[in-house]
């Protein structure tokens, strides 16, 4: 019972960190957070200081949302929409799996709130000064330009499976899953030599990684190296 409670508590803390940093934080600061990496968590456990900060951030957000009810209910509805639709993903990541696509639907709540703010701000500036009209137009074009650059950078990384997985290997060189995924990409590209090399690197980092053994055995089987396939 005690061990199960610890496991549940561990998953709750992981879910909390992912909710604040990975799902909520990356909407405003699209960066990688190494301490949220699945293999980092497996080796080092839940990071104490980031978790304390996450609790403080979440507490501040909830306090701000409650306070906003004095003026409008839109902030509450936006935050509630985001939270309700992200909860299944929070459960999934507590088991060790994350994907950016989990944020697509929940982010509509944040997008709604951002749109409401932009409408309010532009209307306020528009009424106060004629020059503000040009400022609003300039800011709008500037925002579109920034988003276009960010999108272009993302496309350059995700040209194909090899470029994407290679990007993650460079970002997380100590993560066995990164090498596993690139090994699978090489396997799909029928580059058996590099697939075996990457799967071997994955196993060098985590010798107990069953999925890497299984995938490498399949590659050995494909090149008819049955002896090593059986060994894996």
Tab-separated table of C-alpha atoms in Angstrom:
chain	number	residue	atom	x	y	z
A	1	UNK	CA	0.000	0.000	0.000
A	2	UNK	CA	2.784	2.406	0.943
A	3	UNK	CA	4.760	1.650	-2.225
A	4	UNK	CA	1.666	2.162	-4.378
A	5	UNK	CA	1.007	5.483	-2.650
A	6	UNK	CA	4.572	6.588	-3.410
A	7	UNK	CA	4.176	5.637	-7.062
A	8	UNK	CA	0.896	7.540	-7.298
A	9	UNK	CA	2.458	10.531	-5.550
A	10	UNK	CA	5.432	10.383	-7.929
A	11	UNK	CA	3.115	10.402	-10.941
A	12	UNK	CA	1.107	13.292	-9.532
A	13	UNK	CA	4.282	15.356	-9.148
A	14	UNK	CA	5.391	14.500	-12.680
A	15	UNK	CA	1.938	15.449	-13.946
A	16	UNK	CA	2.135	18.754	-12.063
A	17	UNK	CA	5.527	19.613	-13.561
A	18	UNK	CA	4.378	18.712	-17.067
A	19	UNK	CA	1.140	20.694	-16.660
A	20	UNK	CA	2.921	23.885	-15.630
A	21	UNK	CA	6.100	23.710	-17.737
A	22	UNK	CA	5.389	21.460	-20.704
A	23	UNK	CA	1.738	22.167	-21.470
A	24	UNK	CA	1.042	25.610	-20.007
A	25	UNK	CA	4.508	27.183	-20.029
A	26	UNK	CA	5.420	26.265	-23.590
A	27	UNK	CA	2.430	28.218	-24.889
A	28	UNK	CA	4.235	31.355	-23.744
A	29	UNK	CA	7.882	30.257	-23.664
A	30	UNK	CA	8.387	27.590	-26.382
A	31	UNK	CA	11.587	26.078	-25.047
A	32	UNK	CA	12.856	22.672	-23.986
A	33	UNK	CA	12.996	21.873	-20.282
A	34	UNK	CA	15.657	19.150	-19.731
A	35	UNK	CA	14.391	18.256	-16.251
A	36	UNK	CA	11.065	17.141	-17.814
A	37	UNK	CA	12.777	14.626	-20.076
A	38	UNK	CA	11.396	11.135	-19.479
A	39	UNK	CA	14.803	9.486	-19.086
A	40	UNK	CA	15.989	12.293	-16.773
A	41	UNK	CA	13.007	11.589	-14.528
A	42	UNK	CA	13.688	7.867	-14.622
A	43	UNK	CA	17.293	8.386	-13.494
A	44	UNK	CA	16.962	11.335	-11.113
A	45	UNK	CA	13.349	11.306	-9.920
A	46	UNK	CA	11.129	14.357	-9.678
A	47	UNK	CA	13.230	17.563	-9.449
A	48	UNK	CA	12.558	19.308	-6.130
A	49	UNK	CA	13.146	22.989	-6.940
A	50	UNK	CA	11.246	23.023	-10.290
A	51	UNK	CA	8.355	21.221	-8.578
A	52	UNK	CA	8.199	23.808	-5.774
A	53	UNK	CA	8.257	26.560	-8.399
A	54	UNK	CA	5.512	24.751	-10.338
A	55	UNK	CA	3.304	24.648	-7.222
A	56	UNK	CA	3.887	28.370	-6.672
A	57	UNK	CA	3.125	29.198	-10.318
A	58	UNK	CA	-0.048	27.103	-10.328
A	59	UNK	CA	-1.152	28.685	-7.042
A	60	UNK	CA	-0.572	32.149	-8.497
A	61	UNK	CA	-2.547	31.304	-11.630
A	62	UNK	CA	-5.504	29.950	-9.647
A	63	UNK	CA	-5.454	33.029	-7.396
A	64	UNK	CA	-5.406	35.324	-10.441
A	65	UNK	CA	-8.279	33.431	-12.066
A	66	UNK	CA	-10.404	33.658	-8.917
A	67	UNK	CA	-9.620	37.369	-8.566
A	68	UNK	CA	-10.560	37.976	-12.212
A	69	UNK	CA	-14.147	36.912	-11.448
A	70	UNK	CA	-14.677	40.402	-10.035
A	71	UNK	CA	-14.414	41.765	-13.561
A	72	UNK	CA	-15.163	38.958	-16.035
A	73	UNK	CA	-15.862	35.234	-16.298
A	74	UNK	CA	-13.971	34.840	-19.575
A	75	UNK	CA	-10.634	34.112	-17.892
A	76	UNK	CA	-12.224	31.391	-15.768
A	77	UNK	CA	-13.853	29.785	-18.789
A	78	UNK	CA	-10.604	29.895	-20.787
A	79	UNK	CA	-8.569	28.346	-17.969
A	80	UNK	CA	-11.269	25.754	-17.259
A	81	UNK	CA	-11.405	24.773	-20.938
A	82	UNK	CA	-7.626	24.355	-21.041
A	83	UNK	CA	-7.524	22.357	-17.793
A	84	UNK	CA	-10.413	19.993	-18.572
A	85	UNK	CA	-9.077	19.035	-21.990
A	86	UNK	CA	-5.460	18.714	-20.852
A	87	UNK	CA	-6.179	16.420	-17.879
A	88	UNK	CA	-6.155	13.171	-19.943
A	89	UNK	CA	-2.774	14.221	-21.346
A	90	UNK	CA	-1.469	14.982	-17.839
A	91	UNK	CA	-2.356	11.412	-16.870
A	92	UNK	CA	-0.583	10.083	-19.980
A	93	UNK	CA	2.622	12.034	-19.340
A	94	UNK	CA	2.678	10.861	-15.719
A	95	UNK	CA	3.203	7.394	-17.209
A	96	UNK	CA	6.173	8.667	-19.233
A	97	UNK	CA	4.812	9.733	-22.613
A	98	UNK	CA	4.587	13.273	-24.021
A	99	UNK	CA	3.688	14.803	-27.362
A	100	UNK	CA	3.114	18.360	-28.536
A	101	UNK	CA	-0.144	17.301	-30.196
A	102	UNK	CA	-1.675	16.866	-26.732
A	103	UNK	CA	-1.825	20.661	-26.484
A	104	UNK	CA	-3.652	21.366	-29.756
A	105	UNK	CA	-7.251	21.293	-28.480
A	106	UNK	CA	-6.634	22.664	-24.946
A	107	UNK	CA	-4.674	25.588	-26.395
A	108	UNK	CA	-7.934	26.876	-27.900
A	109	UNK	CA	-8.783	28.198	-24.425
A	110	UNK	CA	-5.584	30.234	-24.295
A	111	UNK	CA	-6.057	31.372	-27.893
A	112	UNK	CA	-9.577	32.572	-27.033
A	113	UNK	CA	-8.251	34.557	-24.092
A	114	UNK	CA	-5.445	36.054	-26.185
A	115	UNK	CA	-7.929	37.028	-28.871
A	116	UNK	CA	-10.222	38.707	-26.339
A	117	UNK	CA	-7.307	40.697	-24.951
A	118	UNK	CA	-6.148	41.791	-28.395
A	119	UNK	CA	-9.666	42.945	-29.296
A	120	UNK	CA	-9.953	44.888	-26.036
A	121	UNK	CA	-6.492	46.456	-26.343
A	122	UNK	CA	-6.885	47.406	-29.996
A	123	UNK	CA	-10.311	48.919	-29.327
A	124	UNK	CA	-8.981	50.949	-26.426
A	125	UNK	CA	-5.996	52.269	-28.368
A	126	UNK	CA	-8.082	52.905	-31.462
A	127	UNK	CA	-10.467	55.143	-29.561
A	128	UNK	CA	-7.746	57.081	-27.751
A	129	UNK	CA	-5.521	58.102	-30.625
A	130	UNK	CA	-5.575	57.986	-34.396
A	131	UNK	CA	-1.852	57.192	-34.458
A	132	UNK	CA	-2.627	54.046	-32.473
A	133	UNK	CA	-4.323	52.626	-35.567
A	134	UNK	CA	-0.989	52.459	-37.347
A	135	UNK	CA	0.648	51.020	-34.253
A	136	UNK	CA	-1.961	48.245	-34.113
A	137	UNK	CA	-1.438	47.439	-37.796
A	138	UNK	CA	2.356	47.405	-37.351
A	139	UNK	CA	2.109	45.131	-34.320
A	140	UNK	CA	-0.210	42.769	-36.178
A	141	UNK	CA	2.177	42.468	-39.125
A	142	UNK	CA	5.098	42.084	-36.713
A	143	UNK	CA	3.343	39.236	-34.910
A	144	UNK	CA	2.572	37.485	-38.187
A	145	UNK	CA	6.229	37.840	-39.233
A	146	UNK	CA	7.485	36.368	-35.941
A	147	UNK	CA	5.090	33.428	-36.191
A	148	UNK	CA	6.154	32.862	-39.793
A	149	UNK	CA	9.829	32.685	-38.768
A	150	UNK	CA	9.048	30.270	-35.922
A	151	UNK	CA	6.994	28.109	-38.287
A	152	UNK	CA	9.814	28.097	-40.834
A	153	UNK	CA	12.274	26.958	-38.181
A	154	UNK	CA	9.923	24.160	-37.154
A	155	UNK	CA	9.512	23.001	-40.746
A	156	UNK	CA	13.295	22.871	-41.203
A	157	UNK	CA	13.523	20.434	-38.283
A	158	UNK	CA	10.597	18.308	-39.410
A	159	UNK	CA	11.471	17.765	-43.058
A	160	UNK	CA	11.202	14.013	-42.571
A	161	UNK	CA	11.558	11.369	-39.870
A	162	UNK	CA	15.355	11.387	-40.037
A	163	UNK	CA	15.717	15.150	-39.636
A	164	UNK	CA	13.239	15.179	-36.754
A	165	UNK	CA	14.801	12.311	-34.830
A	166	UNK	CA	18.287	13.673	-35.506
A	167	UNK	CA	17.192	16.958	-33.925
A	168	UNK	CA	16.108	15.143	-30.759
A	169	UNK	CA	19.354	13.184	-30.558
A	170	UNK	CA	21.254	16.484	-30.607
A	171	UNK	CA	18.884	18.011	-28.042
A	172	UNK	CA	18.947	14.975	-25.712
A	173	UNK	CA	22.226	13.099	-26.318
A	174	UNK	CA	21.837	11.059	-23.112
A	175	UNK	CA	18.299	9.854	-23.815
A	176	UNK	CA	18.092	6.241	-25.072
A	177	UNK	CA	14.649	6.900	-26.571
A	178	UNK	CA	16.109	9.542	-28.889
A	179	UNK	CA	18.562	7.012	-30.339
A	180	UNK	CA	15.833	4.364	-30.506
A	181	UNK	CA	13.595	6.627	-32.582
A	182	UNK	CA	16.399	7.629	-34.932
A	183	UNK	CA	17.310	3.969	-35.278
A	184	UNK	CA	13.723	3.248	-36.342
A	185	UNK	CA	13.919	6.085	-38.875
A	186	UNK	CA	17.106	4.565	-40.321
A	187	UNK	CA	15.408	1.168	-40.413
A	188	UNK	CA	12.501	2.640	-42.396
A	189	UNK	CA	15.044	4.225	-44.745
A	190	UNK	CA	16.605	0.750	-45.172
A	191	UNK	CA	19.904	1.903	-43.684
A	192	UNK	CA	20.500	-1.146	-41.512
A	193	UNK	CA	24.058	-0.257	-40.529
A	194	UNK	CA	23.114	3.082	-38.988
A	195	UNK	CA	19.954	1.633	-37.457
A	196	UNK	CA	22.010	-0.994	-35.632
A	197	UNK	CA	24.513	1.636	-34.523
A	198	UNK	CA	21.816	3.893	-33.029
A	199	UNK	CA	20.012	1.028	-31.329
A	200	UNK	CA	23.362	-0.019	-29.899
A	201	UNK	CA	23.887	3.494	-28.504
A	202	UNK	CA	20.445	3.340	-26.962
A	203	UNK	CA	21.358	0.098	-25.201
A	204	UNK	CA	24.728	1.492	-24.105
A	205	UNK	CA	22.848	4.214	-22.208
A	206	UNK	CA	20.159	1.887	-20.873
A	207	UNK	CA	21.197	-1.802	-21.023
A	208	UNK	CA	17.745	-2.851	-19.777
A	209	UNK	CA	15.841	-1.147	-22.635
A	210	UNK	CA	13.735	-4.072	-23.922
A	211	UNK	CA	12.243	-2.123	-26.841
A	212	UNK	CA	15.724	-1.366	-28.220
A	213	UNK	CA	16.677	-5.073	-28.044
A	214	UNK	CA	13.472	-6.003	-29.838
A	215	UNK	CA	13.968	-3.418	-32.589
A	216	UNK	CA	17.614	-4.327	-33.110
A	217	UNK	CA	16.660	-8.007	-33.336
A	218	UNK	CA	14.204	-7.122	-36.116
A	219	UNK	CA	16.928	-5.273	-38.020
A	220	UNK	CA	19.277	-8.254	-37.639
A	221	UNK	CA	16.470	-10.483	-38.910
A	222	UNK	CA	15.927	-8.239	-41.936
A	223	UNK	CA	19.590	-8.518	-42.931
A	224	UNK	CA	19.464	-12.282	-42.241
A	225	UNK	CA	21.850	-12.169	-39.316
A	226	UNK	CA	19.750	-14.716	-37.452
A	227	UNK	CA	22.335	-15.526	-34.803
A	228	UNK	CA	22.473	-11.969	-33.453
A	229	UNK	CA	18.729	-11.593	-33.899
A	230	UNK	CA	18.156	-14.561	-31.585
A	231	UNK	CA	20.751	-13.227	-29.137
A	232	UNK	CA	18.846	-9.941	-28.802
